[in-house]
Amino acid sequence: MTPVELRGVTYTYAGDENARPVLRDVDLTVQTGEIVLLTGPSGSGKTTLLTLIGALRAMQQGSARVLGQELAGASEADRVRLRRRIGFIFQHHNLLGFLTARQNVAMSLEQDGTMSETRRLARAGELLAAVGLAGFEERHPARLSGGQRQRVSVARALAADPPLLLADEPTAALDKATGHEAVTLMRGLAKSRGVAILMVTHDPRILDIADRIVAMEDGRIVQAETVPG
Ligand code: ADP
Ligand code: MG
């Protein structure tokens, strides 16, 4: 199954009827284990596209098959179910300040109703160790650095073993070295688990982690290239 397959996706924000579409006839495919970076100027429609793929908003035109679910005409219940199978690293999707790093990660395992709390907390500890945060499990976000918080977000997004990870400018708040480290970590985890990653970024410092770079401009995909080597 192809994790992401979009055909002719067009989207207009509600408002005046002369409003221009912010996405126009977008075709995009992301294969299993593939890391695709979506770049382009601010306002070109990257976040809108990601929220459609993540089933965070309803489709208008075109077809979007995500993890086997067709989103055109999907019910809210279908979209909720799909969202639970996707890992998100969104800027506004912040860690909860009153929970420890371990609790923040364990929270995303709650949807799996079969796991006891003890097991969830133990599993969260393993995931934090996998992102290099052994020893920081009981810290609250305020006592972690920006890079460490981003690693907690990565652990949380990957906790439920999602086949698809969507990230919106995950390095925006990080310095060069820390940003690169965070995405390299995502890449390593994705490759070892066969996770497909679609990452919005206009950070040129991390383009080297991509299998493919797709550029958007004014709601259209203007260029798609395979990264050599
Ligand atoms: P990017 O992520 O590439 O910066 P966005 O997808 O956020 O682009 O925005 C694309 C266009 O849609 C922009 O012109 C923006 O102003 C507009 N837009 C974004 N979100 C909304 C919204 N909730 N309501 C109306 N217009 C929006
Ligand atoms: Mg954006």
XYZ file of C-alpha atoms and ligand atoms in Angstrom:
257
model
C 0.000 0.000 0.000
C 1.287 3.439 -0.926
C 1.122 5.610 2.227
C 0.219 8.832 0.410
C -1.331 9.160 -3.040
C -2.868 12.491 -4.045
C -4.504 13.231 -7.384
C -5.785 16.612 -8.446
C -6.156 18.065 -4.975
C -7.559 21.587 -5.064
C -8.526 23.549 -1.964
C -10.024 26.969 -1.289
C -10.514 28.484 2.162
C -14.101 29.505 2.715
C -14.673 33.205 2.510
C -15.600 35.429 -0.367
C -16.616 33.513 -3.448
C -13.825 35.062 -5.500
C -11.272 33.505 -3.167
C -8.432 31.862 -5.054
C -7.600 28.237 -4.393
C -4.562 27.876 -2.133
C -3.937 24.385 -3.561
C -4.336 23.762 -7.257
C -4.389 20.338 -8.855
C -1.765 18.818 -6.595
C -0.483 15.310 -7.342
C 1.869 13.774 -4.795
C 2.955 10.278 -3.839
C 5.019 9.161 -0.866
C 6.204 5.556 -0.806
C 6.819 3.330 2.192
C 10.069 4.313 3.924
C 10.486 7.345 1.698
C 11.423 10.761 3.078
C 9.944 13.591 1.051
C 10.635 17.222 1.857
C 8.108 19.820 0.814
C 9.663 23.245 0.304
C 8.524 26.571 -1.065
C 7.887 30.149 -0.033
C 5.675 31.113 2.871
C 2.033 31.091 1.832
C 2.523 28.577 -0.989
C 0.154 26.058 0.627
C 2.497 23.602 2.349
C 0.759 23.542 5.722
C -2.671 23.351 4.102
C -1.560 20.331 2.093
C -0.143 18.643 5.190
C -3.348 19.199 7.172
C -5.422 17.681 4.344
C -3.156 14.614 4.207
C -3.286 14.381 7.999
C -7.103 14.372 7.834
C -7.179 17.493 9.997
C -9.487 19.204 7.511
C -12.033 17.936 5.000
C -11.174 17.529 1.331
C -12.943 19.563 -1.335
C -11.712 18.429 -4.751
C -9.531 15.625 -5.967
C -8.569 12.347 -4.411
C -6.298 11.631 -1.452
C -5.641 8.073 -0.437
C -3.736 8.034 2.875
C -2.804 4.700 4.492
C -5.484 3.061 2.396
C -8.238 5.488 3.415
C -9.788 7.626 0.671
C -10.288 11.071 2.148
C -12.574 12.441 -0.553
C -16.008 12.115 0.982
C -14.665 10.492 4.168
C -16.749 10.916 7.322
C -15.438 12.731 10.392
C -15.258 9.318 12.117
C -13.081 7.956 9.277
C -10.827 10.973 9.589
C -10.494 10.613 13.350
C -9.600 6.942 12.917
C -6.982 7.796 10.294
C -5.453 10.564 12.428
C -4.715 8.040 15.151
C -2.536 6.096 12.715
C -0.404 9.108 11.760
C 2.499 10.616 13.696
C 2.457 14.411 13.786
C 5.234 16.854 14.557
C 3.556 20.221 14.187
C 4.818 23.460 15.636
C 1.569 24.153 17.416
C 1.415 20.565 18.596
C 3.488 21.317 21.631
C 4.394 19.180 24.585
C 2.210 19.538 27.640
C 4.094 21.540 30.257
C 2.547 19.875 33.270
C 3.574 16.393 32.130
C 7.064 14.894 32.252
C 8.852 13.832 29.073
C 7.840 10.244 29.821
C 4.184 11.155 30.378
C 4.086 13.231 27.192
C 5.278 10.244 25.161
C 3.091 7.750 27.040
C 0.024 9.872 26.304
C 0.150 9.041 22.619
C -0.017 5.340 23.518
C -3.329 5.756 25.327
C -5.284 5.272 22.111
C -4.077 1.702 22.136
C -6.601 0.639 24.758
C -4.849 -2.688 25.308
C -1.754 -1.329 27.066
C -1.668 -0.878 30.819
C -0.362 2.416 32.159
C 2.719 0.662 33.537
C 3.494 -0.707 30.095
C 2.852 2.630 28.417
C 5.282 4.381 30.767
C 7.888 1.643 30.254
C 7.498 1.853 26.470
C 7.808 5.655 26.647
C 11.101 5.176 28.483
C 12.398 2.933 25.695
C 11.418 5.494 23.083
C 13.105 8.305 24.991
C 16.243 6.188 25.194
C 16.027 5.634 21.420
C 16.120 9.409 20.852
C 19.052 9.823 23.235
C 17.120 11.053 26.254
C 17.819 8.296 28.760
C 18.064 9.999 32.148
C 15.722 12.837 31.170
C 12.465 10.876 31.438
C 11.140 12.623 34.543
C 11.910 16.164 33.435
C 9.198 18.603 32.505
C 9.524 20.405 29.133
C 10.572 23.665 30.815
C 13.700 21.929 32.085
C 14.719 20.591 28.661
C 16.556 22.433 25.878
C 14.809 23.189 22.571
C 16.610 20.303 20.915
C 15.684 17.939 23.725
C 12.045 18.994 23.537
C 12.071 18.320 19.812
C 13.451 14.835 20.509
C 10.586 14.231 22.914
C 8.220 15.292 20.107
C 9.901 12.807 17.775
C 9.576 10.031 20.367
C 5.944 10.939 20.935
C 5.140 11.045 17.220
C 6.713 7.634 16.645
C 5.449 6.019 19.860
C 2.418 4.312 18.376
C 4.517 2.979 15.463
C 2.746 5.041 12.803
C 3.412 4.056 9.178
C 3.334 7.764 8.258
C 4.935 10.770 9.904
C 3.913 14.315 8.985
C 6.152 17.132 10.183
C 5.624 20.861 9.678
C 8.864 22.838 9.921
C 10.212 20.691 12.735
C 13.544 22.522 12.882
C 12.218 26.083 12.804
C 12.946 26.749 16.473
C 16.315 24.979 16.532
C 19.857 26.068 15.744
C 21.664 24.485 12.817
C 23.397 21.627 14.607
C 20.407 20.747 16.780
C 17.999 20.927 13.846
C 20.120 18.634 11.756
C 20.495 16.228 14.632
C 16.722 16.071 15.164
C 15.926 15.298 11.522
C 18.787 12.817 11.231
C 17.262 11.048 14.189
C 13.857 11.034 12.466
C 15.464 9.675 9.347
C 17.211 6.860 11.223
C 14.044 5.811 13.028
C 11.988 6.062 9.838
C 14.426 3.979 7.811
C 14.701 1.279 10.451
C 10.908 1.001 10.761
C 9.899 1.683 7.152
C 8.001 4.840 8.069
C 7.092 7.254 5.280
C 7.912 10.873 6.142
C 6.500 14.010 4.592
C 8.216 17.035 6.059
C 7.534 20.672 5.315
C 10.621 22.786 5.619
C 12.223 25.830 4.160
C 15.351 25.063 6.041
C 18.073 24.491 3.415
C 20.296 23.003 6.102
C 18.366 19.755 6.232
C 17.729 19.040 2.541
C 20.371 16.308 2.592
C 18.163 13.972 4.595
C 15.581 13.753 1.792
C 15.017 10.971 -0.698
C 13.062 13.477 -2.745
C 12.404 17.209 -2.614
C 9.133 18.644 -3.844
C 8.830 22.391 -4.327
C 5.549 24.268 -4.128
C 4.738 27.694 -5.419
C 1.392 29.438 -5.244
C -0.552 26.258 -4.546
C 1.089 24.147 -7.221
C 3.877 21.622 -7.260
C 6.473 23.208 -9.499
C 9.355 20.830 -9.185
C 9.962 17.337 -7.930
C 13.422 15.884 -7.964
C 15.221 12.852 -6.725
C 18.167 13.616 -4.525
C 21.281 12.214 -6.184
C 23.302 9.643 -4.294
P 2.605 27.709 3.881
O 2.515 26.649 4.924
O 3.272 27.277 2.625
O 3.197 28.971 4.413
P -0.285 27.844 4.116
O -0.841 26.535 3.674
O -0.212 28.090 5.569
O 1.117 28.068 3.408
O -1.164 28.993 3.474
C -1.515 29.017 2.086
C -2.449 30.189 1.852
O -3.677 29.968 2.531
C -1.922 31.510 2.348
O -2.309 32.508 1.429
C -2.643 31.711 3.664
O -2.816 33.062 3.948
C -3.956 31.019 3.432
N -4.503 30.417 4.659
C -3.865 29.565 5.481
N -4.648 29.169 6.480
C -5.834 29.813 6.311
C -7.078 29.815 7.015
N -7.262 29.086 8.119
N -8.080 30.588 6.525
C -7.918 31.323 5.402
N -6.770 31.349 4.696
C -5.749 30.611 5.124
Mg 3.263 26.586 6.890
